[in-house]
Amino acid sequence: MKELAKTYSPKDFEERIYKNWEESGYFKADAASEKETYTIVIPPPNVTGILHMGHALNNTYQDILCRWKRMSGYEVLWLPGTDHASISTEARVVASLKSQGITKKDLGREGFLKEAWKWTEKYGGAIINQLKKLGSSCDWERERFTMDEGCSAAVQKVFLKLYADGKAYRGLRIVNWCPECKTSISDIECDYEERAGHFWHIKYPFADGSGFIQIATTRPETMLGDTAVAVNPDDERYRDIVGKTIILPLMEREIPIIADEYVEKDFGAGMVKITPAHDPNDFEVGSRHNLPVVNVMDETATINQNGGKYKGLSRYEARKAIVKDLEESGLLVKVEEHVHNVSECGRCGTVIEPWASVQWFVKMKELAQPAIDVVTSGKIKFIPKHFENSYLSWMENVRDWCISRQLWWGHRIPAYYCQNENCGHMEVHENEVLRCSECGSKMKQDEDTFDTWFSSALWPFSTLGWGSENKTEDFRRFFPTQTLVTAADIIFLWVARMIFSSLEYTGKIPFDTVMFNGLVLDGQGRKMSKSLDNGVDPLEIIDKYGTDALRFMLVSGNATGNNMRWSEEKISASRNFANKLWNAARYVLINLPDDFNEAVIPGFLTIEDKWILTLYNKLVKDATYNLGQFELGVAAGNIQDFIWNIYCDWYIELTKPRIAEGGESALSAQNILVFVMRGMLKLLHPFLPFITEEIWSAIPGCAQSIMVSDFPVSNEELNFKNESENFGKVVNAISAIRAKRAELNVPPSRKISYEIETSGDNFDLFKSSAVFFERLASASGVFLSENVESSDGKAVVVTDSARIFMPMGELVDSEKERGRLEKEMLLAQSDIDFVKKQLDNEKFIVKAPPEQVEKAREKLQKAEEKMQKIKISLEMLK
């Protein structure tokens, strides 16, 4: 029989166990299996990324579901992979080259891509090894990459179909342009930050010299591209000037005054400048009125030739120069302070420039409706459900999707343009087009690549073989997938796009359930970030506490979809739980007889045996339900509570005298101990895979890995309702006694007599249970009565089935205890006075950090509760 080490040390076995799982093929899914399938595709992390707490939380959730389903008899495929992360990876490669004095242009496209592939091969895959460290039971033989041959083929196939169906088009539109990354990005890849700015009020003179109008703007540099001023058609104030022209200040260009319903009559003066090239709303107005689009900036947000004398200035340099010139020319009326939201690039933090640019787009209206329908009909469920609201709101108001990016790393758009300026022919083709079919001139491929999310949108089916000439067995067997586990912050970037893409190209939903995980925040409730330097490295935590402790901390005590705060105290508590389990298992196993084989439930069961079996059976039923409802935190909490409080603190203690006595009663107790331990290890395995495997391998009769054992199923034969309820009364009574003794500071070694007042069936129950009070409540004697005449000089505890009286003289030395309590009272009062004074100080409430104020309030509450308990104890001593 294998003996567990005296000390729980996860470093001694976690790596060995994971290697054995891999080598045994336990993670591998069999497409030929006749079992019902369960499939999860991993949200692909950046190929050059490193594991952070968000990955740890997300992948722990996925692994729990996969291990549970695998043990429940499903053919489970957890498909792993990585994303090429075009902007992020290209930025890193560019930075690496820059440190060597090399630019992208120095290398050219092909040379740069060679460097990008080298970079990916060198640094890519590190996160995969880190996911293994986390215990992820992915089918690593099926690992995919968004730029591998199969995924690339699917991307091309989809784009060709979109173009053929008229759903992909190339046109001039306003995009979010990052002057640092030099590419367009989507709305949902932008961050928004409140910043202090200004409203500059500027005079625009009428062309006929009859006066001027006043326009306010937060971005004076864009006025260089103004092509109109607009008013609301229903605004009586301006009806007479619609159709007139004004002179654009500094540029001396004549532009019209137009009427458009976009303008809000009650906002400001009810008059706005229209700059179609640098504002999305203005672009729409310009399109309705056929206004010219005058782009005054280049890709670096530097003023171009359309900006007159300001050419060559950065947008902010131009702003200063323009304001100065306006002031000197008498056209600047006033400047007002103004706080507004500023859009920033989510990658580099640069302020985004709305910029008119020729890009590729996907028409979204037709694609969005089916994706809305499958959610409103319940075919796809969101957990928590409230995320459906934000999804539907976005889908119902979705704009055409800009899918082109001005990057080299990624899937290049298969569009070819004739180099003959007089021809202008374009072709979209899966194969390289060298000559124009219209004029015979040379063709050149589009320089742009697809948005990273264009390929990621195909992930659930492209990874399973869709897009290849013959759809693979994996696609037929494992698609649609069942569950997607992802962060809520990419619900639009990824989740929505997978849903409409799957419906459009496969005719099926990509998954039936989306489970959202929250964010892991720091101890102060802030998002972990490099700028705050408040991140916690999961690998360091694993090294210090073990993988199981990290996993359990992440999943326990938190509702699905909620953010959670990182806590060193919580991770330590999770480690303590694992240690408690280890010590309990070691005790049970070293006390088994040498010839002990597989545990069986004996024919004769004591009341405490029936109690533990009933509670265990209920736990199986509850945990299975919780997992099925994606209540992983609830399931983890219930399992922990059973192991710690029921199995370790109660049942092991209850059976110690039986085991010490030996004989049939001892063997019966040992069988129950091992039977329940096997079951609770199986329940716990999805959450704490390593420690459960190590303990499992030491249990007699457990030859195979716990990974391939059957998940427990509730069994009515283990439900002893009456006996369990009755013994529960005994447990409650002993618990109440223990609590009172602790309150009165009575050491466990002091034995006292108990007088129990009860009646009816409970009288016989407590009479037969006297031995339990002796073992677990330090009773020197137990006396039963249906009516205790006097409670004088006695402490009393009350349960739903009895009143228990304890002579105060046996419990404490009254004078000594009174002195101790009076000292405690003085200390408690001192704490109360200090914190009250602090909270009564208005400056403290206003200036102190909110978390510090909250801690003070909690401290006061605890001090007042302590004071109340001291007063009750002193009263009892009287």
Short mmCIF file of N, CA and C in Angstrom, two decimals, residues 559-683:
data_model
loop_
_atom_site.label_atom_id
_atom_site.label_comp_id
_atom_site.label_asym_id
_atom_site.label_seq_id
_atom_site.Cartn_x
_atom_site.Cartn_y
_atom_site.Cartn_z
N ALA A 559 -19.44 34.23 -7.52
CA ALA A 559 -20.51 33.86 -8.45
C ALA A 559 -20.02 34.01 -9.89
N THR A 560 -20.50 33.16 -10.76
CA THR A 560 -20.13 33.19 -12.18
C THR A 560 -20.39 34.57 -12.78
N GLY A 561 -19.36 35.09 -13.46
CA GLY A 561 -19.50 36.37 -14.13
C GLY A 561 -19.11 37.57 -13.30
N ASN A 562 -18.97 37.38 -11.98
CA ASN A 562 -18.61 38.50 -11.10
C ASN A 562 -17.10 38.71 -11.07
N ASN A 563 -16.70 39.95 -10.89
CA ASN A 563 -15.29 40.23 -10.67
C ASN A 563 -14.90 39.74 -9.27
N MET A 564 -13.63 39.42 -9.10
CA MET A 564 -13.18 38.99 -7.79
C MET A 564 -11.91 39.74 -7.42
N ARG A 565 -11.70 39.92 -6.13
CA ARG A 565 -10.51 40.60 -5.65
C ARG A 565 -9.44 39.57 -5.27
N TRP A 566 -8.22 39.87 -5.69
CA TRP A 566 -7.10 39.01 -5.31
C TRP A 566 -6.82 39.19 -3.82
N SER A 567 -6.53 38.07 -3.16
CA SER A 567 -6.24 38.12 -1.74
C SER A 567 -5.22 37.05 -1.38
N GLU A 568 -4.10 37.49 -0.81
CA GLU A 568 -3.09 36.55 -0.35
C GLU A 568 -3.66 35.67 0.77
N GLU A 569 -4.53 36.27 1.55
CA GLU A 569 -5.17 35.52 2.64
C GLU A 569 -6.04 34.39 2.09
N LYS A 570 -6.71 34.68 0.99
CA LYS A 570 -7.60 33.68 0.39
C LYS A 570 -6.81 32.53 -0.23
N ILE A 571 -5.69 32.85 -0.87
CA ILE A 571 -4.87 31.79 -1.46
C ILE A 571 -4.26 30.93 -0.36
N SER A 572 -3.90 31.56 0.76
CA SER A 572 -3.36 30.82 1.90
C SER A 572 -4.43 29.89 2.47
N ALA A 573 -5.67 30.37 2.53
CA ALA A 573 -6.78 29.55 3.03
C ALA A 573 -7.02 28.35 2.11
N SER A 574 -6.89 28.56 0.81
CA SER A 574 -7.06 27.45 -0.14
C SER A 574 -5.95 26.41 0.06
N ARG A 575 -4.73 26.89 0.31
CA ARG A 575 -3.61 25.98 0.59
C ARG A 575 -3.87 25.21 1.88
N ASN A 576 -4.44 25.87 2.87
CA ASN A 576 -4.76 25.21 4.14
C ASN A 576 -5.81 24.13 3.94
N PHE A 577 -6.77 24.40 3.06
CA PHE A 577 -7.79 23.39 2.77
C PHE A 577 -7.17 22.14 2.15
N ALA A 578 -6.27 22.36 1.19
CA ALA A 578 -5.58 21.22 0.57
C ALA A 578 -4.78 20.46 1.63
N ASN A 579 -4.15 21.18 2.52
CA ASN A 579 -3.36 20.55 3.58
C ASN A 579 -4.25 19.74 4.52
N LYS A 580 -5.43 20.29 4.82
CA LYS A 580 -6.40 19.60 5.69
C LYS A 580 -6.83 18.28 5.04
N LEU A 581 -7.11 18.33 3.76
CA LEU A 581 -7.50 17.13 3.02
C LEU A 581 -6.37 16.10 3.05
N TRP A 582 -5.15 16.57 2.81
CA TRP A 582 -3.98 15.67 2.79
C TRP A 582 -3.82 14.95 4.13
N ASN A 583 -3.89 15.71 5.21
CA ASN A 583 -3.69 15.12 6.53
C ASN A 583 -4.81 14.15 6.88
N ALA A 584 -6.04 14.48 6.49
CA ALA A 584 -7.17 13.58 6.75
C ALA A 584 -6.99 12.27 5.99
N ALA A 585 -6.62 12.39 4.71
CA ALA A 585 -6.43 11.19 3.89
C ALA A 585 -5.30 10.33 4.45
N ARG A 586 -4.23 11.00 4.86
CA ARG A 586 -3.08 10.26 5.41
C ARG A 586 -3.48 9.51 6.69
N TYR A 587 -4.26 10.15 7.55
CA TYR A 587 -4.72 9.50 8.77
C TYR A 587 -5.55 8.25 8.44
N VAL A 588 -6.51 8.43 7.52
CA VAL A 588 -7.38 7.30 7.17
C VAL A 588 -6.56 6.14 6.61
N LEU A 589 -5.63 6.45 5.71
CA LEU A 589 -4.90 5.40 5.01
C LEU A 589 -3.90 4.67 5.91
N ILE A 590 -3.23 5.38 6.79
CA ILE A 590 -2.23 4.70 7.64
C ILE A 590 -2.90 3.85 8.72
N ASN A 591 -4.19 4.07 8.93
CA ASN A 591 -4.90 3.28 9.93
C ASN A 591 -5.68 2.11 9.34
N LEU A 592 -5.55 1.90 8.03
CA LEU A 592 -6.20 0.76 7.40
C LEU A 592 -5.39 -0.52 7.66
N PRO A 593 -6.07 -1.64 7.80
CA PRO A 593 -5.34 -2.90 7.95
C PRO A 593 -4.58 -3.24 6.67
N ASP A 594 -3.52 -4.01 6.79
CA ASP A 594 -2.67 -4.33 5.63
C ASP A 594 -3.44 -5.04 4.53
N ASP A 595 -4.45 -5.84 4.92
CA ASP A 595 -5.18 -6.61 3.91
C ASP A 595 -6.44 -5.90 3.41
N PHE A 596 -6.53 -4.59 3.66
CA PHE A 596 -7.72 -3.84 3.22
C PHE A 596 -7.73 -3.75 1.70
N ASN A 597 -8.83 -4.13 1.10
CA ASN A 597 -8.97 -4.04 -0.35
C ASN A 597 -9.90 -2.89 -0.70
N GLU A 598 -10.75 -3.07 -1.67
CA GLU A 598 -11.65 -1.99 -2.08
C GLU A 598 -12.74 -1.80 -1.05
N ALA A 599 -13.07 -0.53 -0.79
CA ALA A 599 -14.08 -0.21 0.21
C ALA A 599 -15.47 -0.65 -0.23
N VAL A 600 -16.20 -1.26 0.71
CA VAL A 600 -17.59 -1.64 0.46
C VAL A 600 -18.43 -1.14 1.62
N ILE A 601 -19.69 -0.86 1.36
CA ILE A 601 -20.57 -0.42 2.43
C ILE A 601 -21.01 -1.65 3.22
N PRO A 602 -20.72 -1.68 4.51
CA PRO A 602 -21.06 -2.87 5.32
C PRO A 602 -22.56 -3.03 5.51
N GLY A 603 -22.94 -4.21 5.93
CA GLY A 603 -24.36 -4.50 6.13
C GLY A 603 -24.92 -3.78 7.33
N PHE A 604 -24.10 -3.66 8.39
CA PHE A 604 -24.57 -2.97 9.59
C PHE A 604 -23.97 -1.57 9.63
N LEU A 605 -24.85 -0.60 9.80
CA LEU A 605 -24.40 0.79 9.84
C LEU A 605 -24.88 1.45 11.13
N THR A 606 -23.97 2.18 11.77
CA THR A 606 -24.34 2.94 12.96
C THR A 606 -25.07 4.22 12.53
N ILE A 607 -25.61 4.93 13.50
CA ILE A 607 -26.34 6.15 13.18
C ILE A 607 -25.42 7.21 12.57
N GLU A 608 -24.17 7.27 13.06
CA GLU A 608 -23.24 8.25 12.49
C GLU A 608 -22.82 7.86 11.07
N ASP A 609 -22.77 6.54 10.79
CA ASP A 609 -22.47 6.08 9.43
C ASP A 609 -23.59 6.53 8.47
N LYS A 610 -24.82 6.32 8.91
CA LYS A 610 -25.96 6.69 8.06
C LYS A 610 -26.02 8.21 7.86
N TRP A 611 -25.63 8.92 8.89
CA TRP A 611 -25.60 10.39 8.80
C TRP A 611 -24.61 10.85 7.74
N ILE A 612 -23.39 10.35 7.78
CA ILE A 612 -22.37 10.79 6.81
C ILE A 612 -22.73 10.35 5.40
N LEU A 613 -23.27 9.14 5.25
CA LEU A 613 -23.64 8.65 3.92
C LEU A 613 -24.77 9.48 3.32
N THR A 614 -25.73 9.87 4.16
CA THR A 614 -26.85 10.69 3.68
C THR A 614 -26.36 12.07 3.24
N LEU A 615 -25.49 12.68 4.06
CA LEU A 615 -24.97 13.99 3.70
C LEU A 615 -24.08 13.92 2.46
N TYR A 616 -23.31 12.83 2.36
CA TYR A 616 -22.47 12.64 1.16
C TYR A 616 -23.36 12.50 -0.08
N ASN A 617 -24.41 11.73 0.03
CA ASN A 617 -25.31 11.51 -1.11
C ASN A 617 -25.97 12.82 -1.53
N LYS A 618 -26.33 13.64 -0.53
CA LYS A 618 -26.91 14.96 -0.84
C LYS A 618 -25.87 15.85 -1.52
N LEU A 619 -24.63 15.77 -1.08
CA LEU A 619 -23.56 16.55 -1.69
C LEU A 619 -23.40 16.17 -3.16
N VAL A 620 -23.43 14.89 -3.47
CA VAL A 620 -23.31 14.43 -4.86
C VAL A 620 -24.41 15.05 -5.71
N LYS A 621 -25.64 14.99 -5.19
CA LYS A 621 -26.78 15.53 -5.93
C LYS A 621 -26.65 17.04 -6.13
N ASP A 622 -26.28 17.75 -5.06
CA ASP A 622 -26.18 19.21 -5.13
C ASP A 622 -25.04 19.66 -6.03
N ALA A 623 -23.87 19.01 -5.89
CA ALA A 623 -22.70 19.40 -6.68
C ALA A 623 -22.95 19.16 -8.17
N THR A 624 -23.60 18.06 -8.49
CA THR A 624 -23.92 17.76 -9.89
C THR A 624 -24.86 18.82 -10.45
N TYR A 625 -25.85 19.19 -9.66
CA TYR A 625 -26.78 20.24 -10.09
C TYR A 625 -26.05 21.56 -10.28
N ASN A 626 -25.22 21.94 -9.31
CA ASN A 626 -24.48 23.20 -9.38
C ASN A 626 -23.60 23.25 -10.62
N LEU A 627 -22.90 22.17 -10.92
CA LEU A 627 -22.04 22.13 -12.10
C LEU A 627 -22.87 22.26 -13.37
N GLY A 628 -24.02 21.61 -13.38
CA GLY A 628 -24.90 21.68 -14.55
C GLY A 628 -25.46 23.07 -14.77
N GLN A 629 -25.55 23.86 -13.69
CA GLN A 629 -26.04 25.24 -13.77
C GLN A 629 -24.89 26.23 -13.91
N PHE A 630 -23.66 25.73 -14.05
CA PHE A 630 -22.45 26.55 -14.15
C PHE A 630 -22.20 27.36 -12.89
N GLU A 631 -22.69 26.85 -11.76
CA GLU A 631 -22.45 27.48 -10.47
C GLU A 631 -21.20 26.84 -9.85
N LEU A 632 -20.07 27.08 -10.47
CA LEU A 632 -18.85 26.39 -10.07
C LEU A 632 -18.41 26.80 -8.67
N GLY A 633 -18.56 28.08 -8.35
CA GLY A 633 -18.19 28.55 -7.03
C GLY A 633 -19.04 27.93 -5.93
N VAL A 634 -20.33 27.77 -6.20
CA VAL A 634 -21.25 27.15 -5.22
C VAL A 634 -20.86 25.69 -5.01
N ALA A 635 -20.60 24.98 -6.10
CA ALA A 635 -20.21 23.56 -6.01
C ALA A 635 -18.93 23.43 -5.19
N ALA A 636 -17.94 24.28 -5.48
CA ALA A 636 -16.67 24.22 -4.76
C ALA A 636 -16.87 24.47 -3.28
N GLY A 637 -17.71 25.46 -2.95
CA GLY A 637 -17.97 25.78 -1.55
C GLY A 637 -18.65 24.64 -0.81
N ASN A 638 -19.62 24.00 -1.46
CA ASN A 638 -20.33 22.88 -0.83
C ASN A 638 -19.40 21.69 -0.59
N ILE A 639 -18.55 21.42 -1.58
CA ILE A 639 -17.61 20.30 -1.43
C ILE A 639 -16.62 20.57 -0.31
N GLN A 640 -16.08 21.78 -0.28
CA GLN A 640 -15.14 22.15 0.78
C GLN A 640 -15.78 22.06 2.15
N ASP A 641 -17.00 22.56 2.27
CA ASP A 641 -17.70 22.53 3.55
C ASP A 641 -17.90 21.09 4.03
N PHE A 642 -18.27 20.21 3.13
CA PHE A 642 -18.47 18.81 3.50
C PHE A 642 -17.16 18.19 3.96
N ILE A 643 -16.09 18.37 3.18
CA ILE A 643 -14.81 17.74 3.50
C ILE A 643 -14.28 18.26 4.83
N TRP A 644 -14.29 19.57 4.99
CA TRP A 644 -13.68 20.17 6.18
C TRP A 644 -14.54 19.94 7.42
N ASN A 645 -15.80 20.34 7.32
CA ASN A 645 -16.65 20.35 8.51
C ASN A 645 -17.31 19.02 8.83
N ILE A 646 -17.75 18.29 7.81
CA ILE A 646 -18.48 17.04 8.06
C ILE A 646 -17.52 15.86 8.16
N TYR A 647 -16.70 15.69 7.13
CA TYR A 647 -15.83 14.51 7.08
C TYR A 647 -14.68 14.62 8.09
N CYS A 648 -13.93 15.72 8.02
CA CYS A 648 -12.73 15.83 8.87
C CYS A 648 -13.07 16.15 10.33
N ASP A 649 -13.86 17.19 10.53
CA ASP A 649 -14.09 17.66 11.89
C ASP A 649 -15.07 16.79 12.68
N TRP A 650 -15.94 16.07 11.95
CA TRP A 650 -16.92 15.27 12.65
C TRP A 650 -16.73 13.76 12.47
N TYR A 651 -16.84 13.30 11.25
CA TYR A 651 -16.89 11.84 11.09
C TYR A 651 -15.58 11.17 11.49
N ILE A 652 -14.44 11.75 11.10
CA ILE A 652 -13.16 11.15 11.50
C ILE A 652 -13.07 11.09 13.03
N GLU A 653 -13.48 12.17 13.70
CA GLU A 653 -13.43 12.19 15.16
C GLU A 653 -14.40 11.18 15.76
N LEU A 654 -15.57 11.04 15.16
CA LEU A 654 -16.56 10.09 15.66
C LEU A 654 -16.07 8.65 15.56
N THR A 655 -15.27 8.38 14.54
CA THR A 655 -14.85 6.98 14.32
C THR A 655 -13.54 6.61 14.99
N LYS A 656 -12.83 7.56 15.52
CA LYS A 656 -11.52 7.26 16.13
C LYS A 656 -11.62 6.21 17.25
N PRO A 657 -12.58 6.33 18.18
CA PRO A 657 -12.68 5.29 19.22
C PRO A 657 -12.99 3.90 18.64
N ARG A 658 -13.82 3.86 17.61
CA ARG A 658 -14.16 2.56 16.99
C ARG A 658 -12.93 1.92 16.37
N ILE A 659 -12.13 2.75 15.68
CA ILE A 659 -10.93 2.23 15.03
C ILE A 659 -9.91 1.79 16.08
N ALA A 660 -9.83 2.53 17.19
CA ALA A 660 -8.90 2.17 18.25
C ALA A 660 -9.28 0.85 18.91
N GLU A 661 -10.60 0.59 19.00
CA GLU A 661 -11.08 -0.65 19.62
C GLU A 661 -10.85 -1.87 18.73
N GLY A 662 -10.81 -1.66 17.42
CA GLY A 662 -10.62 -2.77 16.50
C GLY A 662 -11.89 -3.57 16.31
N GLY A 663 -11.80 -4.68 15.56
CA GLY A 663 -12.94 -5.56 15.35
C GLY A 663 -13.84 -5.11 14.20
N GLU A 664 -15.05 -5.65 14.16
CA GLU A 664 -15.99 -5.40 13.07
C GLU A 664 -16.41 -3.93 12.99
N SER A 665 -16.60 -3.31 14.15
CA SER A 665 -17.00 -1.91 14.16
C SER A 665 -15.92 -1.03 13.54
N ALA A 666 -14.66 -1.36 13.83
CA ALA A 666 -13.54 -0.60 13.25
C ALA A 666 -13.52 -0.77 11.74
N LEU A 667 -13.66 -2.03 11.27
CA LEU A 667 -13.61 -2.29 9.83
C LEU A 667 -14.77 -1.61 9.12
N SER A 668 -15.94 -1.61 9.77
CA SER A 668 -17.10 -0.94 9.20
C SER A 668 -16.81 0.56 9.04
N ALA A 669 -16.26 1.17 10.08
CA ALA A 669 -15.94 2.59 10.02
C ALA A 669 -14.90 2.88 8.94
N GLN A 670 -13.90 2.00 8.83
CA GLN A 670 -12.86 2.20 7.81
C GLN A 670 -13.42 2.10 6.40
N ASN A 671 -14.34 1.18 6.20
CA ASN A 671 -14.97 1.08 4.88
C ASN A 671 -15.75 2.34 4.53
N ILE A 672 -16.47 2.88 5.51
CA ILE A 672 -17.22 4.11 5.25
C ILE A 672 -16.26 5.28 5.01
N LEU A 673 -15.21 5.36 5.81
CA LEU A 673 -14.23 6.42 5.64
C LEU A 673 -13.63 6.40 4.24
N VAL A 674 -13.26 5.22 3.76
CA VAL A 674 -12.63 5.12 2.44
C VAL A 674 -13.67 5.32 1.34
N PHE A 675 -14.86 4.75 1.52
CA PHE A 675 -15.91 4.91 0.51
C PHE A 675 -16.24 6.39 0.30
N VAL A 676 -16.45 7.11 1.39
CA VAL A 676 -16.79 8.53 1.27
C VAL A 676 -15.60 9.32 0.75
N MET A 677 -14.38 8.95 1.20
CA MET A 677 -13.20 9.68 0.72
C MET A 677 -13.04 9.53 -0.79
N ARG A 678 -13.26 8.33 -1.29
CA ARG A 678 -13.18 8.12 -2.75
C ARG A 678 -14.18 9.01 -3.47
N GLY A 679 -15.40 9.05 -2.95
CA GLY A 679 -16.43 9.86 -3.59
C GLY A 679 -16.13 11.34 -3.55
N MET A 680 -15.67 11.82 -2.39
CA MET A 680 -15.41 13.27 -2.30
C MET A 680 -14.18 13.66 -3.09
N LEU A 681 -13.22 12.76 -3.25
CA LEU A 681 -12.07 13.05 -4.12
C LEU A 681 -12.52 13.19 -5.57
N LYS A 682 -13.44 12.33 -5.99
CA LYS A 682 -13.97 12.44 -7.36
C LYS A 682 -14.70 13.77 -7.56
N LEU A 683 -15.50 14.14 -6.57
CA LEU A 683 -16.22 15.42 -6.66
C LEU A 683 -15.26 16.59 -6.72
#
